[in-house]
């Protein structure tokens, strides 16, 4: 279930970007991606991964970007998410 949710999440994010940053598709993709991540590695491991002391900057940018996309500012939100994603997985 988790791999399917992550796959659909990435598909909706890609499709939202291809359709000139459609905010509904991007928001739906973000929600599916995060819920799939929780299904794959579990809630506790997801929480400890995102909220480690050295990764708090990346986490804040990533979740801030998700929040901005949900508030219908897709371009700015995706830029923040991208920076947060790169900072998290550096």
mmCIF file of C-alpha atoms in Angstrom:
data_model
loop_
_atom_site.group_PDB
_atom_site.id
_atom_site.type_symbol
_atom_site.label_atom_id
_atom_site.label_comp_id
_atom_site.label_asym_id
_atom_site.label_seq_id
_atom_site.Cartn_x
_atom_site.Cartn_y
_atom_site.Cartn_z
ATOM 1 C CA UNK A 1 0.000 0.000 0.000
ATOM 2 C CA UNK A 2 2.803 2.395 0.900
ATOM 3 C CA UNK A 3 4.708 1.940 -2.347
ATOM 4 C CA UNK A 4 1.502 2.517 -4.299
ATOM 5 C CA UNK A 5 0.742 5.691 -2.373
ATOM 6 C CA UNK A 6 4.268 7.015 -2.910
ATOM 7 C CA UNK A 7 4.061 6.122 -6.596
ATOM 8 C CA UNK A 8 0.721 7.861 -7.051
ATOM 9 C CA UNK A 9 2.016 10.820 -5.060
ATOM 10 C CA UNK A 10 5.023 11.219 -7.320
ATOM 11 C CA UNK A 11 2.789 10.790 -10.382
ATOM 12 C CA UNK A 12 0.418 13.535 -9.229
ATOM 13 C CA UNK A 13 3.315 15.846 -8.381
ATOM 14 C CA UNK A 14 4.854 15.286 -11.816
ATOM 15 C CA UNK A 15 1.475 15.705 -13.520
ATOM 16 C CA UNK A 16 0.819 18.880 -11.522
ATOM 17 C CA UNK A 17 4.164 20.332 -12.607
ATOM 18 C CA UNK A 18 3.497 19.386 -16.250
ATOM 19 C CA UNK A 19 0.135 21.155 -16.102
ATOM 20 C CA UNK A 20 1.800 24.451 -15.158
ATOM 21 C CA UNK A 21 1.825 23.961 -11.388
ATOM 22 C CA UNK A 22 -1.793 22.981 -10.804
ATOM 23 C CA UNK A 23 -2.192 23.473 -7.078
ATOM 24 C CA UNK A 24 -4.829 20.766 -6.544
ATOM 25 C CA UNK A 25 -2.728 18.052 -8.170
ATOM 26 C CA UNK A 26 0.396 19.164 -6.314
ATOM 27 C CA UNK A 27 -1.391 19.218 -2.968
ATOM 28 C CA UNK A 28 -2.913 15.785 -3.587
ATOM 29 C CA UNK A 29 0.488 14.438 -4.634
ATOM 30 C CA UNK A 30 2.142 15.820 -1.495
ATOM 31 C CA UNK A 31 -0.471 14.250 0.763
ATOM 32 C CA UNK A 32 -0.207 10.879 -0.993
ATOM 33 C CA UNK A 33 3.601 10.965 -0.912
ATOM 34 C CA UNK A 34 3.780 11.712 2.814
ATOM 35 C CA UNK A 35 1.126 9.153 3.725
ATOM 36 C CA UNK A 36 2.898 6.520 1.618
ATOM 37 C CA UNK A 37 6.158 7.284 3.388
ATOM 38 C CA UNK A 38 4.432 6.701 6.721
ATOM 39 C CA UNK A 39 3.045 3.381 5.456
ATOM 40 C CA UNK A 40 6.447 2.231 4.202
ATOM 41 C CA UNK A 41 8.718 3.029 7.152
ATOM 42 C CA UNK A 42 6.218 3.592 9.960
ATOM 43 C CA UNK A 43 5.093 6.629 11.879
ATOM 44 C CA UNK A 44 7.854 6.607 14.495
ATOM 45 C CA UNK A 45 10.703 6.258 11.979
ATOM 46 C CA UNK A 46 9.197 8.944 9.752
ATOM 47 C CA UNK A 47 8.889 11.290 12.709
ATOM 48 C CA UNK A 48 12.451 10.639 13.888
ATOM 49 C CA UNK A 49 13.805 11.060 10.349
ATOM 50 C CA UNK A 50 12.193 14.437 9.787
ATOM 51 C CA UNK A 51 12.783 15.856 13.257
ATOM 52 C CA UNK A 52 16.451 15.103 13.862
ATOM 53 C CA UNK A 53 18.437 18.103 15.096
ATOM 54 C CA UNK A 54 20.685 18.479 11.971
ATOM 55 C CA UNK A 55 17.727 18.070 9.579
ATOM 56 C CA UNK A 56 15.361 20.638 11.098
ATOM 57 C CA UNK A 57 16.185 23.284 8.478
ATOM 58 C CA UNK A 58 15.309 20.946 5.608
ATOM 59 C CA UNK A 59 12.220 19.702 7.405
ATOM 60 C CA UNK A 60 10.924 23.211 8.014
ATOM 61 C CA UNK A 61 11.436 24.187 4.370
ATOM 62 C CA UNK A 62 9.836 20.952 3.121
ATOM 63 C CA UNK A 63 6.747 21.155 5.321
ATOM 64 C CA UNK A 64 6.556 24.909 4.793
ATOM 65 C CA UNK A 65 6.475 24.249 1.056
ATOM 66 C CA UNK A 66 3.702 21.687 1.511
ATOM 67 C CA UNK A 67 1.725 24.225 3.530
ATOM 68 C CA UNK A 68 2.279 26.940 0.911
ATOM 69 C CA UNK A 69 1.080 24.558 -1.847
ATOM 70 C CA UNK A 70 -2.016 23.774 0.213
ATOM 71 C CA UNK A 71 -2.649 27.523 0.468
ATOM 72 C CA UNK A 72 -2.619 27.652 -3.381
ATOM 73 C CA UNK A 73 0.776 29.262 -4.034
ATOM 74 C CA UNK A 74 2.165 26.305 -6.017
ATOM 75 C CA UNK A 75 5.297 27.785 -7.582
ATOM 76 C CA UNK A 76 6.682 29.197 -4.336
ATOM 77 C CA UNK A 77 5.654 26.062 -2.450
ATOM 78 C CA UNK A 78 7.400 23.728 -4.870
ATOM 79 C CA UNK A 79 10.557 25.835 -4.730
ATOM 80 C CA UNK A 80 10.547 25.622 -0.927
ATOM 81 C CA UNK A 81 9.831 21.898 -1.048
ATOM 82 C CA UNK A 82 12.650 21.313 -3.509
ATOM 83 C CA UNK A 83 15.140 23.177 -1.343
ATOM 84 C CA UNK A 84 13.932 21.313 1.734
ATOM 85 C CA UNK A 85 14.156 17.960 -0.061
ATOM 86 C CA UNK A 86 17.735 18.647 -1.176
ATOM 87 C CA UNK A 87 18.677 19.804 2.325
ATOM 88 C CA UNK A 88 17.078 16.725 3.926
ATOM 89 C CA UNK A 89 18.829 14.208 1.702
ATOM 90 C CA UNK A 90 22.184 15.958 1.395
#
